[in-house]
Amino acid sequence: MHGSFDLYAVELETFLRRVNVWSGIEDPIGARSSTSDTQFAMMDNIARGAILHGVPTADAELIGHEMNAHEMWTRFGNMQTKREYANYIFARQQLYANKYTHERNMNDWLREM
């Protein structure tokens, strides 16, 4: 995954819509009922491969055991949302902790920010 989770989500959805398998992630119950078991398994396999191909290895190891592409994508999305929020909280704490004082060089202080 290069860039943000939001960018990856759009890229993945665009690709999977192009190959007509996004419905397996968006609505797996509807997709399963409107296709044969073999066709749904193929759609799910393509979607799982696309998801795993685009995520970092450490994340792929955490989501790879999920039963289907929908569960895999949901878990990865939840992980990314929590991670981005935690990064935001950490950055905010550092911003508030890094106070400027007259004893410090302004350029050094700005570089730390």
CSV table of C-alpha atoms in Angstrom, one decimal:
chain,number,residue,atom,x,y,z
A,1,MET,CA,0.0,0.0,0.0
A,2,HIS,CA,1.5,3.3,-1.1
A,3,GLY,CA,0.0,6.4,0.4
A,4,SER,CA,-3.0,6.6,2.7
A,5,PHE,CA,-5.6,4.0,3.5
A,6,ASP,CA,-8.2,6.1,1.8
A,7,LEU,CA,-6.3,6.2,-1.5
A,8,TYR,CA,-5.8,2.4,-1.3
A,9,ALA,CA,-9.5,1.8,-0.6
A,10,VAL,CA,-10.4,3.8,-3.8
A,11,GLU,CA,-7.8,2.1,-5.9
A,12,LEU,CA,-8.9,-1.4,-4.7
A,13,GLU,CA,-12.6,-0.7,-5.2
A,14,THR,CA,-11.9,0.7,-8.7
A,15,PHE,CA,-9.9,-2.4,-9.7
A,16,LEU,CA,-12.4,-4.9,-8.2
A,17,ARG,CA,-15.4,-3.1,-9.9
A,18,ARG,CA,-13.5,-3.3,-13.2
A,19,VAL,CA,-13.2,-7.1,-12.9
A,20,ASN,CA,-16.8,-7.4,-11.5
A,21,VAL,CA,-15.9,-8.8,-8.1
A,22,TRP,CA,-16.5,-5.8,-5.7
A,23,SER,CA,-19.9,-7.1,-4.9
A,24,GLY,CA,-18.2,-9.9,-3.0
A,25,ILE,CA,-16.8,-7.4,-0.6
A,26,GLU,CA,-19.6,-4.9,-0.5
A,27,ASP,CA,-22.5,-7.4,-0.3
A,28,PRO,CA,-21.3,-11.0,0.0
A,29,ILE,CA,-24.7,-12.4,0.8
A,30,GLY,CA,-26.2,-10.8,-2.3
A,31,ALA,CA,-23.3,-11.8,-4.4
A,32,ARG,CA,-23.4,-15.4,-3.2
A,33,SER,CA,-27.2,-15.6,-3.9
A,34,SER,CA,-26.9,-14.2,-7.4
A,35,THR,CA,-23.9,-16.4,-8.5
A,36,SER,CA,-23.0,-20.1,-8.5
A,37,ASP,CA,-20.8,-21.4,-5.6
A,38,THR,CA,-17.9,-21.8,-8.1
A,39,GLN,CA,-18.3,-18.3,-9.4
A,40,PHE,CA,-18.5,-16.8,-6.0
A,41,ALA,CA,-15.5,-18.7,-4.8
A,42,MET,CA,-13.6,-17.4,-7.8
A,43,MET,CA,-14.7,-13.8,-7.1
A,44,ASP,CA,-13.8,-14.1,-3.5
A,45,ASN,CA,-10.4,-15.5,-4.4
A,46,ILE,CA,-9.6,-12.7,-6.8
A,47,ALA,CA,-10.7,-10.1,-4.2
A,48,ARG,CA,-8.6,-11.7,-1.4
A,49,GLY,CA,-5.6,-11.8,-3.7
A,50,ALA,CA,-6.0,-8.1,-4.6
A,51,ILE,CA,-6.4,-7.1,-0.9
A,52,LEU,CA,-3.3,-9.1,0.2
A,53,HIS,CA,-1.2,-7.9,-2.8
A,54,GLY,CA,-1.7,-4.2,-1.8
A,55,VAL,CA,-1.2,-4.3,2.0
A,56,PRO,CA,2.1,-4.4,3.9
A,57,THR,CA,3.3,-7.9,4.8
A,58,ALA,CA,2.8,-7.4,8.5
A,59,ASP,CA,-0.9,-6.5,7.9
A,60,ALA,CA,-1.3,-9.3,5.4
A,61,GLU,CA,-0.3,-11.8,8.1
A,62,LEU,CA,-2.9,-10.4,10.5
A,63,ILE,CA,-5.8,-10.4,8.0
A,64,GLY,CA,-4.9,-13.4,5.8
A,65,HIS,CA,-6.7,-15.9,8.0
A,66,GLU,CA,-10.1,-14.3,7.5
A,67,MET,CA,-12.7,-16.6,5.9
A,68,ASN,CA,-13.6,-14.4,3.0
A,69,ALA,CA,-12.7,-11.1,1.2
A,70,HIS,CA,-15.5,-9.2,3.0
A,71,GLU,CA,-14.2,-10.1,6.4
A,72,MET,CA,-10.6,-9.5,5.4
A,73,TRP,CA,-11.4,-6.0,4.1
A,74,THR,CA,-13.5,-5.2,7.1
A,75,ARG,CA,-10.7,-6.2,9.5
A,76,PHE,CA,-8.0,-4.3,7.5
A,77,GLY,CA,-10.2,-1.2,7.4
A,78,ASN,CA,-10.8,-1.4,11.2
A,79,MET,CA,-7.0,-1.8,11.8
A,80,GLN,CA,-6.2,1.2,9.6
A,81,THR,CA,-8.8,3.5,11.1
A,82,LYS,CA,-7.5,2.7,14.6
A,83,ARG,CA,-3.9,3.2,13.5
A,84,GLU,CA,-4.6,6.5,11.9
A,85,TYR,CA,-6.5,7.8,14.9
A,86,ALA,CA,-3.6,6.7,17.2
A,87,ASN,CA,-1.1,8.5,15.0
A,88,TYR,CA,-3.3,11.6,15.1
A,89,ILE,CA,-3.4,11.5,19.0
A,90,PHE,CA,0.4,10.9,19.2
A,91,ALA,CA,1.1,13.8,16.8
A,92,ARG,CA,-1.3,16.1,18.7
A,93,GLN,CA,0.4,15.2,22.0
A,94,GLN,CA,3.8,16.0,20.6
A,95,LEU,CA,2.6,19.3,19.2
A,96,TYR,CA,1.3,20.4,22.6
A,97,ALA,CA,4.4,19.2,24.4
A,98,ASN,CA,6.8,21.1,22.2
A,99,LYS,CA,6.5,24.6,23.6
A,100,TYR,CA,8.6,27.4,22.2
A,101,THR,CA,10.7,29.3,24.7
A,102,HIS,CA,13.0,32.3,24.1
A,103,GLU,CA,16.0,30.3,25.1
A,104,ARG,CA,15.5,28.0,22.0
A,105,ASN,CA,16.5,28.8,18.4
A,106,MET,CA,13.3,29.4,16.4
A,107,ASN,CA,14.7,27.4,13.4
A,108,ASP,CA,15.5,24.4,15.6
A,109,TRP,CA,12.1,24.5,17.2
A,110,LEU,CA,10.3,24.7,13.9
A,111,ARG,CA,12.4,21.8,12.6
A,112,GLU,CA,11.3,19.7,15.6
A,113,MET,CA,7.6,20.5,14.9
